[in-house]
Amino acid sequence: MITDAEFAEAATLAPEVVRRYLGGKGWRAERGLSSGELWEWGAEDESRLPYEVLVPMRRRRDYAGRVADILEVLSVVEERRAGDILREMQLPSSDWQFLRLTPPGPSGTAPLLDLVSALSGLKELHTAAASSALTLQSVQPGQKPQKVKEHVAAVRLDQTRVGSYIIAAHTPLPELAFDRPGGTAGQGAAAGQKALFDGDAFPDSEPNPQLTEPFTRKVSRMLFAGVMCAHAAADAALLGDSLDAFDTYVTAGVSANLCEALVKIAGEERRTFSLSFDWAPEMPMSQTSPPVTLTGRHVPALEAGAKELRERAAREEGAILYGVVTRLSGQGHRQATIYGSMLHEDPSRVRSVRVELRPEDVDRAAAAWRDGYEVAVHGDVEPYGTGVRMRDLREFVVRPE
């Protein structure tokens, strides 16, 4: 039952807000009546009778009571307090992600260490998805663009849901814009999105070209696609003893960073968890987005997939490194440490690379180190310890200021 204060708040909800919420939760508008619209919830082929609510279309004397009736029915369907549903209706239109953990102990509780790991992993998951929404890469750079930082800062946590332990996160969508003249938000809601996936891995799935997709929605879509495809790649690795699927799904949002975030959510105990997704009703999805469940069996495959992606990204034949010499070591100063960036990578990604010099490169490297000049080095890059090294040099050029 709703409280007196919540009853007063119900009177302030516009009919459009109630209809938007019902549509986003899978309710169907069945028919119009003289005083409102009849909405139903339940599978169309379900043997049991569906739930029904009558949505008033105009404010009359009993408007607050009719909205209160709707909230109480929703409370039964969703197994939540009517006041919590009322509060959610008042939030800005958002995409939602629900992270369901399965910790030991009473339902609705979780060990502190499990929550710390899960929340850290959820943050990294959003960071990886936002980075992929900007640039698809198998390994995302450590220095994140400002747009990625702004997205992560905008993610909000809501109250927990009924279940073992469910963390609810949402990202508000900005006001929608349309490419065609005279476009309206109503037209966009009707058009929706053609698919959750896009990119080379799914060439037949493209977003609706009429709708200028907000970055927030692109991140939500990339998050779903990345998690779904990481699950598929882990399954393929378990069945076929091959990690090639992880590289295949990079164009759908899979990255080493995303896989590592999923591993972190599982925690040290590698517990089963699932992610489910709800989409802002102003931008409905025609394609279903079922929950994705990851078990302890998937975690080793995800760890191996992340390692493989990092190693593949670190291998590059004929790479070009720009940077400055910070150290000379080894017998005859045949090893140089160069701090800089690779031409084939994001220029914001800078790191130290160990370079194995040819005899004719030693004097040039020493001069560059002494004078602080920039160098350009052409050679093959491969993994080395926790970093990379360059071997088989073709060219070493000092670029004086």
Coordinates of C-alpha atoms in Angstrom, one line a residue:
M1 CA 0.0 0.0 0.0
I2 CA 1.2 3.5 -0.7
T3 CA 1.5 6.1 2.0
D4 CA -0.4 9.4 2.2
A5 CA 2.7 11.3 1.0
E6 CA 3.1 9.0 -2.0
F7 CA -0.6 9.3 -2.8
A8 CA -0.1 13.1 -3.0
E9 CA 2.9 12.6 -5.3
A10 CA 0.9 10.2 -7.5
A11 CA -1.4 13.1 -8.3
T12 CA 1.5 15.0 -9.9
L13 CA 2.4 12.2 -12.4
A14 CA 1.3 13.1 -15.9
P15 CA -0.5 10.3 -17.9
E16 CA 2.3 10.3 -20.4
V17 CA 4.8 9.4 -17.7
V18 CA 2.7 6.5 -16.5
R19 CA 2.2 5.2 -20.1
R20 CA 6.0 5.6 -20.8
Y21 CA 6.8 3.5 -17.8
L22 CA 4.3 0.8 -18.6
G23 CA 5.5 0.6 -22.2
G24 CA 9.1 0.3 -21.0
K25 CA 8.2 -2.6 -18.7
G26 CA 6.5 -4.7 -21.3
W27 CA 2.9 -3.7 -20.7
R28 CA 0.6 -3.5 -23.8
A29 CA -2.0 -0.9 -24.5
E30 CA -5.0 -3.1 -25.5
R31 CA -7.8 -0.7 -26.2
G32 CA -9.0 2.8 -25.5
L33 CA -12.0 3.5 -23.3
S34 CA -14.0 6.7 -22.7
S35 CA -12.0 7.6 -19.6
G36 CA -8.6 6.1 -20.4
E37 CA -6.6 3.2 -21.8
L38 CA -6.6 -0.4 -20.8
W39 CA -3.1 -1.9 -20.4
E40 CA -2.3 -5.6 -19.9
W41 CA 0.8 -7.4 -18.7
G42 CA 1.6 -11.1 -19.3
A43 CA 2.5 -13.5 -22.1
E44 CA -0.1 -13.4 -24.9
D45 CA -0.3 -17.3 -24.9
E46 CA -0.2 -17.5 -21.1
S47 CA -3.0 -19.7 -19.7
R48 CA -3.4 -17.5 -16.7
L49 CA -5.4 -14.2 -16.9
P50 CA -3.2 -11.2 -17.5
Y51 CA -2.9 -8.2 -15.1
E52 CA -4.8 -5.1 -16.2
V53 CA -4.6 -1.5 -15.3
L54 CA -6.7 1.5 -16.5
V55 CA -4.6 4.5 -17.3
P56 CA -6.6 7.8 -17.0
M57 CA -6.0 10.1 -19.9
R58 CA -7.3 13.3 -18.2
R59 CA -7.0 14.7 -14.8
R60 CA -10.3 14.3 -12.9
R61 CA -11.2 14.4 -9.3
D62 CA -10.2 10.7 -8.7
Y63 CA -7.0 10.9 -10.8
A64 CA -4.7 10.4 -7.8
G65 CA -6.7 7.3 -6.8
R66 CA -6.5 5.8 -10.3
V67 CA -2.7 6.3 -10.4
A68 CA -2.4 4.8 -6.9
D69 CA -4.3 1.7 -8.1
I70 CA -1.8 1.3 -10.9
L71 CA 1.1 1.6 -8.5
E72 CA -0.3 -1.1 -6.3
V73 CA -0.8 -3.5 -9.2
L74 CA 2.8 -2.8 -10.4
S75 CA 4.0 -3.5 -6.8
V76 CA 2.5 -7.0 -7.0
V77 CA 3.9 -7.6 -10.5
E78 CA 7.4 -6.3 -9.8
E79 CA 7.5 -7.4 -6.1
R80 CA 8.6 -4.0 -5.1
R81 CA 7.2 -1.2 -2.9
A82 CA 4.8 1.0 -4.7
G83 CA 6.8 4.0 -3.4
D84 CA 10.0 2.7 -5.1
I85 CA 8.1 2.4 -8.4
L86 CA 6.7 5.9 -8.0
R87 CA 10.2 7.3 -7.4
E88 CA 11.5 5.5 -10.5
M89 CA 8.7 7.0 -12.6
Q90 CA 9.9 10.4 -11.6
L91 CA 13.5 9.8 -12.7
P92 CA 14.7 11.1 -16.1
S93 CA 14.4 8.6 -19.0
S94 CA 17.3 6.2 -18.6
D95 CA 18.9 3.0 -19.8
W96 CA 19.2 0.5 -16.9
Q97 CA 21.6 -2.3 -16.1
F98 CA 20.9 -4.8 -13.3
L99 CA 23.8 -6.8 -11.9
R100 CA 22.5 -9.9 -10.0
L101 CA 25.1 -11.4 -7.6
T102 CA 24.7 -14.8 -5.9
P103 CA 26.6 -14.4 -2.6
P104 CA 26.1 -16.8 0.3
G105 CA 23.8 -15.8 3.1
P106 CA 20.3 -14.3 3.3
S107 CA 18.7 -12.8 0.3
G108 CA 19.2 -9.1 0.1
T109 CA 22.6 -9.2 1.8
A110 CA 26.2 -9.6 0.4
P111 CA 29.7 -9.8 1.9
L112 CA 31.4 -6.4 1.8
L113 CA 34.4 -7.8 -0.2
D114 CA 32.0 -9.2 -2.9
L115 CA 30.4 -5.8 -3.2
V116 CA 33.6 -3.9 -3.4
S117 CA 34.9 -6.2 -6.2
A118 CA 31.5 -6.1 -8.0
L119 CA 31.2 -2.3 -8.0
S120 CA 34.8 -1.8 -9.1
G121 CA 34.1 -4.3 -12.0
L122 CA 30.9 -2.5 -12.9
K123 CA 32.7 0.8 -13.1
E124 CA 35.4 -0.8 -15.3
L125 CA 32.7 -2.4 -17.4
H126 CA 31.1 1.0 -18.2
T127 CA 34.6 2.5 -18.8
A128 CA 35.4 -0.3 -21.3
A129 CA 32.0 0.1 -23.1
A130 CA 32.4 3.8 -23.3
S131 CA 35.9 3.5 -24.7
S132 CA 34.7 1.0 -27.3
A133 CA 31.8 3.3 -28.2
L134 CA 34.5 5.9 -29.2
T135 CA 37.1 3.6 -30.7
L136 CA 36.9 -0.2 -31.1
Q137 CA 40.2 -1.7 -29.9
S138 CA 41.2 -5.0 -28.5
V139 CA 43.0 -3.2 -25.7
Q140 CA 41.8 0.2 -24.5
P141 CA 44.5 2.8 -23.6
G142 CA 45.1 3.5 -19.9
Q143 CA 44.5 7.3 -20.4
K144 CA 40.8 7.6 -21.0
P145 CA 39.3 10.4 -23.1
Q146 CA 37.2 13.1 -21.3
K147 CA 34.0 11.8 -22.9
V148 CA 34.5 8.4 -21.3
K149 CA 35.2 9.9 -17.9
E150 CA 32.1 12.0 -18.2
H151 CA 30.0 9.0 -19.0
V152 CA 31.2 7.0 -16.0
A153 CA 30.6 10.0 -13.7
A154 CA 27.0 10.1 -14.9
V155 CA 26.2 6.5 -14.0
R156 CA 23.9 6.4 -11.0
L157 CA 23.2 3.5 -8.6
D158 CA 19.6 2.9 -7.5
Q159 CA 18.1 1.0 -4.6
T160 CA 18.7 -2.8 -4.7
R161 CA 16.0 -5.0 -6.2
V162 CA 14.4 -8.2 -5.0
G163 CA 16.7 -11.2 -5.6
S164 CA 19.8 -12.7 -4.1
Y165 CA 21.5 -9.2 -4.4
I166 CA 20.8 -7.0 -7.3
I167 CA 22.7 -3.8 -8.0
A168 CA 20.7 -1.4 -10.2
A169 CA 22.5 1.2 -12.3
H170 CA 21.1 3.7 -14.7
T171 CA 22.4 6.3 -17.1
P172 CA 20.0 9.2 -18.1
L173 CA 19.6 9.8 -21.8
P174 CA 19.8 13.4 -23.0
E175 CA 17.0 15.0 -25.1
L176 CA 16.9 13.1 -28.4
A177 CA 17.8 14.8 -31.7
F178 CA 16.9 13.7 -35.2
D179 CA 18.6 14.0 -38.5
R180 CA 15.5 14.8 -40.6
P181 CA 13.9 18.2 -40.4
G182 CA 10.9 18.3 -38.1
G183 CA 11.8 15.2 -36.3
T184 CA 10.1 14.8 -32.9
A185 CA 10.7 12.6 -29.9
G186 CA 7.5 10.7 -30.6
Q187 CA 8.7 9.8 -34.0
G188 CA 11.9 8.5 -32.6
A189 CA 10.1 6.4 -30.0
A190 CA 8.0 4.8 -32.7
A191 CA 11.0 4.2 -35.0
G192 CA 13.2 2.8 -32.2
Q193 CA 16.4 1.0 -33.1
K194 CA 16.8 -1.7 -35.7
A195 CA 19.3 -3.7 -33.6
L196 CA 21.4 -3.8 -30.5
F197 CA 24.5 -4.8 -32.5
D198 CA 26.4 -3.0 -35.2
G199 CA 29.9 -3.1 -36.6
D200 CA 31.8 -5.5 -38.8
A201 CA 31.0 -8.6 -36.7
F202 CA 27.3 -8.0 -37.4
P203 CA 27.2 -6.4 -40.9
D204 CA 23.4 -6.8 -41.3
S205 CA 22.6 -4.9 -38.1
E206 CA 22.7 -1.1 -38.3
P207 CA 21.2 1.6 -36.1
N208 CA 18.2 3.5 -37.4
P209 CA 19.8 6.2 -39.6
Q210 CA 17.0 8.7 -38.9
L211 CA 17.8 8.9 -35.2
T212 CA 20.9 10.7 -33.9
E213 CA 21.9 8.2 -31.3
P214 CA 23.0 9.8 -28.0
F215 CA 26.4 8.7 -26.7
T216 CA 24.8 7.3 -23.6
R217 CA 22.6 4.9 -25.6
K218 CA 25.6 3.9 -27.8
V219 CA 27.5 3.0 -24.6
S220 CA 24.5 1.0 -23.3
R221 CA 24.2 -0.9 -26.6
M222 CA 28.0 -1.5 -26.7
L223 CA 27.8 -2.7 -23.1
F224 CA 25.1 -5.3 -23.9
A225 CA 26.8 -6.4 -27.1
G226 CA 30.2 -6.7 -25.5
V227 CA 29.0 -8.7 -22.5
M228 CA 26.9 -11.0 -24.8
C229 CA 29.8 -11.6 -27.2
A230 CA 32.3 -12.1 -24.3
H231 CA 29.9 -14.8 -23.0
A232 CA 29.8 -16.4 -26.5
A233 CA 33.6 -16.2 -26.9
A234 CA 34.1 -17.8 -23.5
D235 CA 31.6 -20.6 -24.4
A236 CA 33.5 -21.1 -27.7
A237 CA 36.8 -21.3 -25.8
L238 CA 35.4 -23.9 -23.4
L239 CA 34.0 -26.1 -26.2
G240 CA 36.8 -25.7 -28.8
D241 CA 39.9 -25.0 -26.8
S242 CA 40.5 -21.8 -29.0
L243 CA 40.6 -18.2 -28.1
D244 CA 40.1 -16.9 -31.7
A245 CA 36.4 -15.9 -31.0
F246 CA 37.6 -13.1 -28.6
D247 CA 39.4 -11.4 -31.5
T248 CA 36.5 -12.0 -33.8
Y249 CA 34.1 -10.1 -31.4
V250 CA 36.3 -7.0 -31.0
T251 CA 34.2 -5.3 -33.6
A252 CA 31.2 -5.9 -31.4
G253 CA 32.7 -4.3 -28.3
V254 CA 34.8 -7.1 -26.7
S255 CA 38.1 -5.9 -25.4
A256 CA 40.7 -7.2 -22.9
N257 CA 39.5 -4.4 -20.5
L258 CA 35.8 -5.6 -20.7
C259 CA 36.8 -9.3 -20.1
E260 CA 38.9 -8.2 -17.1
A261 CA 36.0 -6.2 -15.7
L262 CA 33.7 -9.3 -15.9
V263 CA 36.4 -11.3 -14.1
K264 CA 36.6 -8.7 -11.4
I265 CA 32.8 -8.8 -10.9
A266 CA 33.0 -12.5 -10.2
G267 CA 35.4 -11.8 -7.4
E268 CA 38.0 -14.0 -5.8
E269 CA 35.4 -16.7 -5.2
R270 CA 34.4 -16.6 -8.9
R271 CA 30.7 -16.6 -8.1
T272 CA 28.0 -16.8 -10.8
F273 CA 26.4 -13.5 -11.7
S274 CA 24.1 -12.1 -14.4
L275 CA 23.5 -8.8 -16.2
S276 CA 20.2 -7.7 -17.5
F277 CA 19.2 -4.6 -19.4
D278 CA 16.2 -2.2 -19.7
W279 CA 16.1 0.5 -22.3
A280 CA 14.6 4.0 -22.1
P281 CA 11.1 3.7 -23.6
E282 CA 11.7 6.8 -25.8
M283 CA 14.3 4.7 -27.7
P284 CA 12.8 1.2 -27.7
M285 CA 14.7 -1.8 -29.0
S286 CA 13.1 -4.1 -31.5
Q287 CA 15.7 -6.8 -30.7
T288 CA 15.3 -8.6 -27.4
S289 CA 18.1 -8.3 -24.8
P290 CA 17.9 -11.4 -22.6
P291 CA 20.0 -11.5 -19.3
V292 CA 23.5 -12.8 -19.7
T293 CA 24.7 -15.2 -17.0
L294 CA 28.4 -15.9 -16.4
T295 CA 29.4 -18.8 -14.2
G296 CA 32.7 -19.8 -12.5
R297 CA 33.4 -21.9 -15.6
H298 CA 33.5 -18.8 -17.8
V299 CA 36.0 -16.9 -15.6
P300 CA 39.2 -18.8 -16.6
A301 CA 38.2 -18.5 -20.3
L302 CA 37.6 -14.7 -19.9
E303 CA 41.0 -14.4 -18.2
A304 CA 42.7 -16.3 -21.0
G305 CA 40.8 -14.3 -23.6
A306 CA 41.9 -11.0 -22.1
K307 CA 45.5 -12.2 -22.0
E308 CA 45.4 -13.3 -25.6
L309 CA 43.9 -10.0 -26.7
R310 CA 46.7 -8.1 -25.0
E311 CA 49.4 -10.3 -26.4
R312 CA 47.9 -10.1 -29.9
A313 CA 47.7 -6.3 -29.6
A314 CA 51.3 -6.2 -28.5
R315 CA 52.5 -8.1 -31.6
E316 CA 53.1 -5.9 -34.6
E317 CA 55.4 -6.4 -37.5
G318 CA 57.0 -3.3 -38.9
A319 CA 55.7 -1.0 -36.2
I320 CA 56.9 2.6 -35.8
L321 CA 57.7 3.9 -32.3
Y322 CA 58.0 7.7 -31.6
G323 CA 59.5 8.8 -28.3
V324 CA 62.5 9.8 -26.3
V325 CA 65.4 7.6 -25.0
T326 CA 65.2 7.4 -21.2
R327 CA 67.8 4.7 -20.5
L328 CA 70.6 2.7 -22.1
S329 CA 71.5 -0.7 -20.7
G330 CA 72.9 -4.1 -21.5
Q331 CA 76.3 -5.0 -22.8
G332 CA 77.6 -2.3 -25.1
H333 CA 74.5 -0.3 -24.4
R334 CA 72.6 -2.5 -26.9
Q335 CA 69.3 -2.0 -25.1
A336 CA 67.4 1.3 -25.0
T337 CA 64.3 2.2 -23.1
I338 CA 62.1 4.5 -25.2
Y339 CA 59.1 6.3 -23.7
G340 CA 56.6 7.1 -26.4
S341 CA 53.7 5.8 -28.5
M342 CA 53.2 3.5 -31.4
L343 CA 52.0 4.8 -34.8
H344 CA 49.4 2.0 -35.1
E345 CA 47.9 2.7 -31.6
D346 CA 46.0 5.6 -30.1
P347 CA 48.5 8.5 -29.7
S348 CA 47.3 9.1 -26.2
R349 CA 48.7 5.7 -25.2
V350 CA 52.3 6.3 -24.1
R351 CA 54.5 3.7 -22.4
S352 CA 58.1 2.5 -22.0
V353 CA 59.3 0.1 -24.7
R354 CA 62.6 -1.8 -24.5
V355 CA 64.3 -1.6 -27.9
E356 CA 67.1 -4.0 -28.9
L357 CA 69.5 -1.9 -30.9
R358 CA 71.8 -2.8 -33.8
P359 CA 75.5 -1.9 -33.4
E360 CA 75.1 1.0 -35.7
D361 CA 72.2 2.4 -33.6
V362 CA 74.1 2.7 -30.3
D363 CA 75.8 6.0 -31.0
R364 CA 72.7 7.6 -32.3
A365 CA 70.7 6.4 -29.3
A366 CA 73.4 7.7 -26.9
A367 CA 73.3 11.1 -28.6
A368 CA 69.5 11.3 -28.5
W369 CA 69.6 10.3 -24.8
R370 CA 72.2 13.0 -24.0
D371 CA 70.6 15.8 -26.0
G372 CA 66.9 14.9 -25.3
Y373 CA 66.0 14.5 -28.9
E374 CA 63.0 12.6 -30.1
V375 CA 63.6 9.3 -32.0
A376 CA 61.6 7.3 -34.5
V377 CA 62.3 3.5 -34.5
H378 CA 61.0 1.0 -37.1
G379 CA 60.9 -2.7 -36.0
D380 CA 58.8 -5.6 -34.8
V381 CA 57.0 -5.4 -31.5
E382 CA 56.2 -8.4 -29.2
P383 CA 55.1 -9.0 -25.6
Y384 CA 57.9 -8.9 -23.0
G385 CA 57.1 -9.6 -19.4
T386 CA 54.2 -7.2 -18.5
G387 CA 55.1 -4.8 -21.3
V388 CA 56.5 -5.0 -24.9
R389 CA 59.8 -4.9 -26.6
M390 CA 60.9 -4.0 -30.1
R391 CA 63.3 -6.3 -32.1
D392 CA 64.7 -6.7 -35.6
L393 CA 65.1 -3.0 -36.2
R394 CA 64.9 -1.7 -39.8
E395 CA 65.7 2.0 -39.0
F396 CA 66.6 4.2 -36.1
V397 CA 66.2 8.0 -36.8
V398 CA 67.0 10.9 -34.4
R399 CA 64.7 13.8 -34.9
P400 CA 66.4 16.9 -33.5
E401 CA 64.3 19.9 -32.5

